[in-house]
One Martini backbone bead per residue (centre of mass of N, CA, C, O) as a GRO file, in nm:
protein
  185
    1MET     BB    1   4.495  11.570  10.399
    2ARG     BB    2   4.432  11.257  10.488
    3ASP     BB    3   4.625  10.971  10.560
    4PHE     BB    4   4.591  10.631  10.465
    5ALA     BB    5   4.628  10.320  10.502
    6PRO     BB    6   4.627  10.051  10.338
    7LEU     BB    7   4.403   9.797  10.235
    8ARG     BB    8   4.333   9.475  10.213
    9ALA     BB    9   4.197   9.264  10.015
   10TRP     BB   10   3.994   9.029   9.954
   11GLN     BB   11   3.990   8.686   9.904
   12VAL     BB   12   3.876   8.493   9.640
   13LEU     BB   13   3.791   8.149   9.640
   14THR     BB   14   3.482   8.169   9.560
   15ASP     BB   15   3.237   8.191   9.270
   16THR     BB   16   2.878   8.230   9.261
   17SER     BB   17   2.594   8.233   9.073
   18LEU     BB   18   2.250   8.300   9.163
   19ILE     BB   19   2.190   8.576   9.002
   20SER     BB   20   2.096   8.671   8.646
   21GLN     BB   21   2.002   8.987   8.566
   22ARG     BB   22   1.971   9.291   8.437
   23TRP     BB   23   1.949   9.447   8.747
   24LEU     BB   24   2.061   9.161   8.880
   25GLN     BB   25   2.330   9.039   9.086
   26VAL     BB   26   2.415   8.734   9.262
   27ARG     BB   27   2.686   8.651   9.477
   28GLU     BB   28   2.872   8.372   9.600
   29GLN     BB   29   3.130   8.391   9.847
   30ARG     BB   30   3.452   8.294   9.927
   31VAL     BB   31   3.647   8.450  10.189
   32ARG     BB   32   3.959   8.622  10.267
   33LEU     BB   33   4.094   8.790  10.501
   34ALA     BB   34   4.370   8.959  10.607
   35ASN     BB   35   4.356   8.787  10.895
   36GLY     BB   36   4.240   8.486  10.772
   37HIS     BB   37   3.956   8.494  10.775
   38GLU     BB   38   3.660   8.307  10.687
   39ILE     BB   39   3.391   8.335  10.451
   40ASP     BB   40   3.163   8.116  10.320
   41SER     BB   41   2.898   8.339  10.286
   42PHE     BB   42   2.913   8.590  10.055
   43HIS     BB   43   2.702   8.857   9.943
   44LEU     BB   44   2.696   8.994   9.616
   45ILE     BB   45   2.575   9.300   9.478
   46GLN     BB   46   2.479   9.363   9.138
   47GLY     BB   47   2.449   9.678   8.971
   48PRO     BB   48   2.372   9.955   8.833
   49SER     BB   49   2.470  10.249   8.771
   50TRP     BB   50   2.404  10.603   8.857
   51ALA     BB   51   2.231  10.914   8.783
   52SER     BB   52   2.211  11.259   8.911
   53VAL     BB   53   2.009  11.572   8.965
   54LEU     BB   54   2.072  11.888   9.099
   55CYS     BB   55   1.819  12.119   8.997
   56LEU     BB   56   1.785  12.452   8.880
   57THR     BB   57   1.608  12.700   8.799
   58ALA     BB   58   1.598  13.026   8.707
   59ASP     BB   59   1.384  13.061   8.975
   60GLU     BB   60   1.485  12.866   9.214
   61GLN     BB   61   1.396  12.571   9.145
   62VAL     BB   62   1.350  12.247   9.235
   63ILE     BB   63   1.391  11.940   9.067
   64LEU     BB   64   1.145  11.693   9.105
   65VAL     BB   65   1.037  11.356   9.180
   66ARG     BB   66   0.732  11.159   9.195
   67GLN     BB   67   0.714  10.818   9.326
   68TYR     BB   68   0.672  10.493   9.330
   69ARG     BB   69   0.813  10.259   9.578
   70HIS     BB   70   0.818   9.929   9.639
   71GLY     BB   71   1.023   9.898   9.874
   72LEU     BB   72   0.865  10.122  10.042
   73GLY     BB   73   0.543  10.139   9.976
   74GLY     BB   74   0.571  10.435   9.838
   75PRO     BB   75   0.639  10.751   9.822
   76SER     BB   76   0.895  10.947   9.635
   77LEU     BB   77   1.112  11.217   9.675
   78GLU     BB   78   1.328  11.316   9.401
   79LEU     BB   79   1.579  11.304   9.204
   80PRO     BB   80   1.676  11.288   8.906
   81ALA     BB   81   1.712  10.944   8.777
   82GLY     BB   82   1.949  10.684   8.643
   83VAL     BB   83   2.073  10.464   8.442
   84ILE     BB   84   2.373  10.364   8.308
   85GLU     BB   85   2.464  10.313   8.011
   86PRO     BB   86   2.715  10.149   7.848
   87SER     BB   87   2.761  10.415   7.641
   88GLU     BB   88   2.785  10.595   7.899
   89THR     BB   89   2.821  10.857   8.088
   90PRO     BB   90   2.730  11.004   8.369
   91LEU     BB   91   2.666  11.278   8.234
   92ASP     BB   92   2.485  11.174   8.007
   93ALA     BB   93   2.275  11.043   8.196
   94ALA     BB   94   2.192  11.297   8.348
   95ARG     BB   95   2.084  11.454   8.106
   96ARG     BB   96   1.878  11.244   8.011
   97GLU     BB   97   1.710  11.215   8.272
   98LEU     BB   98   1.622  11.506   8.299
   99ARG     BB   99   1.468  11.515   8.031
  100GLU     BB  100   1.282  11.263   8.053
  101GLU     BB  101   1.157  11.319   8.356
  102THR     BB  102   1.112  11.665   8.309
  103GLY     BB  103   1.203  11.845   8.037
  104PHE     BB  104   1.480  11.939   8.127
  105ALA     BB  105   1.760  12.176   8.083
  106ALA     BB  106   2.120  12.224   8.107
  107GLU     BB  107   2.417  12.349   8.032
  108GLU     BB  108   2.557  12.294   8.324
  109LEU     BB  109   2.732  12.020   8.468
  110SER     BB  110   2.844  11.921   8.794
  111LEU     BB  111   3.025  11.746   9.000
  112LEU     BB  112   2.945  11.651   9.334
  113LEU     BB  113   2.917  11.317   9.353
  114THR     BB  114   3.058  11.000   9.445
  115ALA     BB  115   2.883  10.702   9.547
  116ALA     BB  116   2.816  10.438   9.793
  117PRO     BB  117   2.512  10.338   9.901
  118GLU     BB  118   2.620  10.011   9.961
  119PRO     BB  119   2.940   9.889  10.036
  120ALA     BB  120   2.924   9.602  10.170
  121ARG     BB  121   2.739   9.445   9.908
  122ASN     BB  122   2.753   9.681   9.688
  123THR     BB  123   2.867   9.802   9.355
  124THR     BB  124   2.725  10.057   9.335
  125ARG     BB  125   2.710  10.379   9.174
  126ALA     BB  126   2.669  10.733   9.249
  127HIS     BB  127   2.602  11.020   9.038
  128PHE     BB  128   2.629  11.363   9.121
  129PHE     BB  129   2.473  11.656   9.000
  130PHE     BB  130   2.500  12.010   8.918
  131ALA     BB  131   2.242  12.264   8.843
  132ARG     BB  132   2.156  12.567   8.665
  133GLY     BB  133   1.914  12.721   8.463
  134ALA     BB  134   1.675  12.562   8.390
  135VAL     BB  135   1.476  12.444   8.110
  136ARG     BB  136   1.205  12.384   7.928
  137VAL     BB  137   1.223  12.153   7.622
  138ALA     BB  138   1.022  11.906   7.695
  139ALA     BB  139   0.873  11.629   7.712
  140LEU     BB  140   0.813  11.358   7.850
  141ALA     BB  141   1.024  11.031   7.846
  142LEU     BB  142   0.903  10.755   7.949
  143ASP     BB  143   0.908  10.465   8.064
  144ARG     BB  144   0.694  10.202   8.113
  145SER     BB  145   0.807  10.183   8.430
  146GLU     BB  146   0.714  10.490   8.452
  147GLU     BB  147   0.569  10.688   8.729
  148LEU     BB  148   0.555  11.045   8.726
  149GLU     BB  149   0.614  11.360   8.892
  150VAL     BB  150   0.664  11.694   8.871
  151VAL     BB  151   0.850  11.894   9.118
  152LEU     BB  152   0.846  12.226   9.233
  153VAL     BB  153   1.091  12.378   9.457
  154PRO     BB  154   1.189  12.586   9.668
  155VAL     BB  155   1.490  12.613   9.804
  156ALA     BB  156   1.385  12.696  10.097
  157GLU     BB  157   1.220  12.396  10.115
  158LEU     BB  158   1.407  12.145  10.090
  159LEU     BB  159   1.500  12.077  10.387
  160GLU     BB  160   1.211  12.040  10.497
  161LEU     BB  161   1.151  11.775  10.339
  162ILE     BB  162   1.344  11.612  10.508
  163ASP     BB  163   1.231  11.671  10.793
  164GLN     BB  164   0.930  11.557  10.697
  165GLY     BB  165   0.981  11.288  10.513
  166GLN     BB  166   0.964  11.331  10.190
  167ILE     BB  167   1.271  11.280  10.182
  168VAL     BB  168   1.428  10.934  10.183
  169HIS     BB  169   1.666  10.919  10.002
  170ALA     BB  170   1.976  10.891  10.118
  171ALA     BB  171   2.156  10.977   9.877
  172HIS     BB  172   1.999  11.238   9.817
  173ILE     BB  173   2.038  11.370  10.089
  174GLY     BB  174   2.345  11.385  10.076
  175ALA     BB  175   2.361  11.569   9.824
  176ILE     BB  176   2.198  11.805   9.937
  177LEU     BB  177   2.375  11.862  10.188
  178LEU     BB  178   2.633  11.917  10.029
  179ALA     BB  179   2.530  12.154   9.865
  180ALA     BB  180   2.466  12.328  10.111
  181ARG     BB  181   2.756  12.331  10.231
  182ARG     BB  182   2.869  12.466   9.947
  183GLY     BB  183   2.645  12.697   9.865
  184LEU     BB  184   2.427  12.606   9.625
  185LEU     BB  185   2.142  12.677   9.804
   0.00000   0.00000   0.00000
């Protein structure tokens, strides 16, 4: 493994809250970089971290969800995912979201990747898990703000969906490609 020299963190000189809502906090900071340069107005976006599951059924179907995404202005085919509640571990959240959004459960989930979806200005972390052998155990239990459909896709077709632009969520694409690289798909 390659060793990198440590980098010095930026020094926060001032810190002002601009927006403080349940799912979004925006802070304006004045910061000093390690080289001494100061940025008068750096905007830091804080939101909840989330967990997601790349999950295969017993018959090698990938469990996806399809839903409207307002930022995209259209449909998005994604892995089951959701916010990690304050009392949960990422693994607990992944299990809960899989069950709530799809009705499926799997015996064992293993951590695939923890990533920073947008590390320049956003503090959110995404925790991706991998599971196989999932079975349907319950009806969907969606939040009032969720409208989605469960889509089962043969493993052999998953990468084609990325190529066709059907799966567009960049962090989900990264997790899928990593799983394929590791021979999990």
